[in-house]
GROMACS .gro file of C-alpha atoms in nm:
model
  145
    1GLN     CA    1   0.998   6.808 -13.284
    2ASN     CA    2   0.827   6.552 -13.399
    3GLN     CA    3   0.468   6.706 -13.461
    4CYS     CA    4   0.670   6.977 -13.711
    5PHE     CA    5   0.793   6.725 -13.891
    6THR     CA    6   0.417   6.629 -13.904
    7MET     CA    7   0.347   6.936 -14.012
    8ALA     CA    8   0.616   6.990 -14.289
    9ASN     CA    9   0.574   6.662 -14.455
   10PRO     CA   10   0.218   6.786 -14.588
   11PHE     CA   11   0.360   7.114 -14.752
   12ALA     CA   12   0.705   6.880 -14.849
   13LYS     CA   13   0.471   6.654 -15.082
   14ILE     CA   14   0.319   6.925 -15.229
   15ILE     CA   15   0.571   7.127 -15.307
   16ALA     CA   16   0.735   6.824 -15.462
   17GLN     CA   17   0.424   6.766 -15.668
   18ILE     CA   18   0.448   7.122 -15.820
   19VAL     CA   19   0.790   7.043 -15.930
   20VAL     CA   20   0.726   6.761 -16.069
   21THR     CA   21   0.405   6.843 -16.250
   22GLY     CA   22   0.615   7.190 -16.393
   23ALA     CA   23   0.915   7.018 -16.532
   24SER     CA   24   0.680   6.777 -16.697
   25ILE     CA   25   0.526   7.075 -16.883
   26PHE     CA   26   0.823   7.187 -16.920
   27THR     CA   27   0.955   6.918 -17.124
   28ARG     CA   28   0.697   6.880 -17.348
   29ALA     CA   29   0.668   7.227 -17.441
   30PHE     CA   30   0.996   7.234 -17.500
   31ALA     CA   31   0.952   6.858 -17.707
   32GLN     CA   32   0.726   7.036 -17.846
   33ALA     CA   33   0.927   7.361 -17.995
   34TYR     CA   34   1.160   7.149 -18.051
   35SER     CA   35   1.042   6.950 -18.357
   36GLN     CA   36   0.840   7.224 -18.418
   37ALA     CA   37   1.189   7.437 -18.480
   38VAL     CA   38   1.288   7.070 -18.670
   39GLN     CA   39   1.023   7.062 -18.948
   40ASN     CA   40   1.035   7.476 -18.975
   41ALA     CA   41   1.454   7.352 -19.114
   42LYS     CA   42   1.333   7.089 -19.312
   43THR     CA   43   1.028   7.231 -19.505
   44GLY     CA   44   1.214   7.640 -19.534
   45THR     CA   45   0.965   7.829 -19.661
   46LYS     CA   46   0.958   8.201 -19.723
   47GLU     CA   47   0.757   8.261 -19.422
   48SER     CA   48   0.908   8.132 -19.143
   49ILE     CA   49   1.264   8.240 -19.294
   50GLN     CA   50   1.140   8.634 -19.237
   51ALA     CA   51   0.957   8.505 -18.978
   52LEU     CA   52   1.290   8.458 -18.790
   53THR     CA   53   1.499   8.751 -18.996
   54LYS     CA   54   1.274   9.007 -18.926
   55LYS     CA   55   1.275   9.062 -18.601
   56SER     CA   56   1.583   9.189 -18.491
   57LYS     CA   57   1.599   9.334 -18.804
   58MET     CA   58   1.591   9.697 -18.965
   59SER     CA   59   1.353   9.774 -19.211
   60THR     CA   60   1.486   9.833 -19.595
   61HIS     CA   61   1.380  10.222 -19.582
   62GLU     CA   62   1.465  10.270 -19.265
   63ALA     CA   63   1.785  10.174 -19.313
   64LEU     CA   64   1.828  10.410 -19.643
   65GLN     CA   65   1.741  10.669 -19.439
   66VAL     CA   66   1.980  10.620 -19.183
   67LEU     CA   67   2.300  10.633 -19.467
   68LYS     CA   68   2.095  10.864 -19.597
   69LEU     CA   69   2.068  10.710 -19.977
   70SER     CA   70   1.786  10.679 -20.208
   71LYS     CA   71   1.664  10.382 -20.360
   72ASP     CA   72   1.905  10.430 -20.686
   73GLU     CA   73   2.206  10.474 -20.467
   74MET     CA   74   2.124  10.155 -20.319
   75VAL     CA   75   2.453   9.991 -20.478
   76PRO     CA   76   2.733   9.782 -20.279
   77GLU     CA   77   3.002  10.110 -20.309
   78LYS     CA   78   2.720  10.375 -20.208
   79ILE     CA   79   2.632  10.196 -19.849
   80GLU     CA   80   2.976  10.132 -19.713
   81LYS     CA   81   3.084  10.459 -19.852
   82GLN     CA   82   2.839  10.637 -19.631
   83PHE     CA   83   2.884  10.316 -19.384
   84LYS     CA   84   3.217  10.431 -19.312
   85ARG     CA   85   3.097  10.768 -19.318
   86TYR     CA   86   2.849  10.778 -19.049
   87PHE     CA   87   3.010  10.502 -18.825
   88ASP     CA   88   3.355  10.690 -18.839
   89SER     CA   89   3.222  10.989 -18.742
   90ASN     CA   90   2.987  10.810 -18.429
   91ASP     CA   91   3.323  10.637 -18.270
   92PRO     CA   92   3.252  10.648 -17.893
   93LYS     CA   93   3.677  10.740 -17.844
   94LYS     CA   94   3.574  11.069 -18.075
   95GLY     CA   95   3.302  11.185 -17.852
   96GLY     CA   96   3.052  10.985 -18.119
   97SER     CA   97   2.757  10.813 -18.034
   98PHE     CA   98   2.778  10.405 -18.008
   99TYR     CA   99   2.336  10.367 -18.020
  100LEU     CA  100   2.399  10.559 -18.357
  101GLN     CA  101   2.737  10.357 -18.469
  102SER     CA  102   2.528  10.007 -18.372
  103LYS     CA  103   2.211  10.205 -18.611
  104VAL     CA  104   2.479  10.255 -18.887
  105PHE     CA  105   2.629   9.920 -18.865
  106ARG     CA  106   2.258   9.785 -18.925
  107ALA     CA  107   2.195   9.984 -19.158
  108LYS     CA  108   2.478   9.886 -19.374
  109GLU     CA  109   2.370   9.468 -19.255
  110SER     CA  110   1.964   9.569 -19.390
  111ALA     CA  111   2.042   9.752 -19.646
  112LEU     CA  112   2.376   9.443 -19.837
  113GLU     CA  113   2.100   9.162 -19.709
  114HIS     CA  114   1.814   9.378 -19.913
  115LEU     CA  115   2.064   9.346 -20.232
  116ALA     CA  116   2.167   8.986 -20.141
  117LEU     CA  117   1.801   8.879 -20.104
  118GLN     CA  118   1.747   9.053 -20.490
  119GLU     CA  119   2.009   8.881 -20.659
  120LEU     CA  120   1.942   8.557 -20.544
  121GLN     CA  121   1.524   8.625 -20.623
  122ARG     CA  122   1.680   8.717 -21.076
  123GLU     CA  123   1.894   8.438 -20.985
  124ILE     CA  124   1.572   8.252 -20.857
  125ASN     CA  125   1.377   8.364 -21.232
  126ASP     CA  126   1.674   8.330 -21.434
  127LYS     CA  127   1.702   7.982 -21.397
  128LYS     CA  128   1.303   7.999 -21.375
  129SER     CA  129   1.281   8.099 -21.725
  130GLN     CA  130   1.528   7.936 -21.869
  131SER     CA  131   1.389   7.576 -21.754
  132LEU     CA  132   1.057   7.740 -21.920
  133HIS     CA  133   1.236   7.869 -22.234
  134SER     CA  134   1.392   7.495 -22.250
  135SER     CA  135   1.094   7.281 -22.260
  136GLN     CA  136   0.898   7.519 -22.459
  137SER     CA  137   1.172   7.433 -22.686
  138SER     CA  138   1.198   7.100 -22.694
  139SER     CA  139   0.843   7.074 -22.716
  140LYS     CA  140   0.834   7.206 -23.038
  141ASN     CA  141   1.138   7.066 -23.169
  142GLU     CA  142   0.906   6.696 -23.122
  143LEU     CA  143   0.692   6.545 -23.427
  144PRO     CA  144   0.365   6.526 -23.443
  145LYS     CA  145   0.254   6.116 -23.528
   0.00000   0.00000   0.00000
């Protein structure tokens, strides 16, 4: 009985060392990942935002195919109309497919997000052009010395 205890002792030390080393590695990796996430949040670069959102999102092209819309028809009213039509027709309670219903939902989400991003880009461009025009007009009003 005493001999069994002494044999298990070296194995217990090895297992304890493995657990401590693994926990140490995990803690360092978690801290590094957290600090990188904080840095990304502070900078808010377009690439980091796209990297986070693109993983699970449907492409705009696929969304238009699912909703059977052309790029010219991509307006909120038509997106909502096609969404309602296909979402309701794929209701599992009516014999439809939950998978197709979820594809339709993601298509609507992606198409509306694309429109919102376009609008945001337009606003940014408008502000840039307004500030450019105001700086040009103020420099023209200055008298030469």
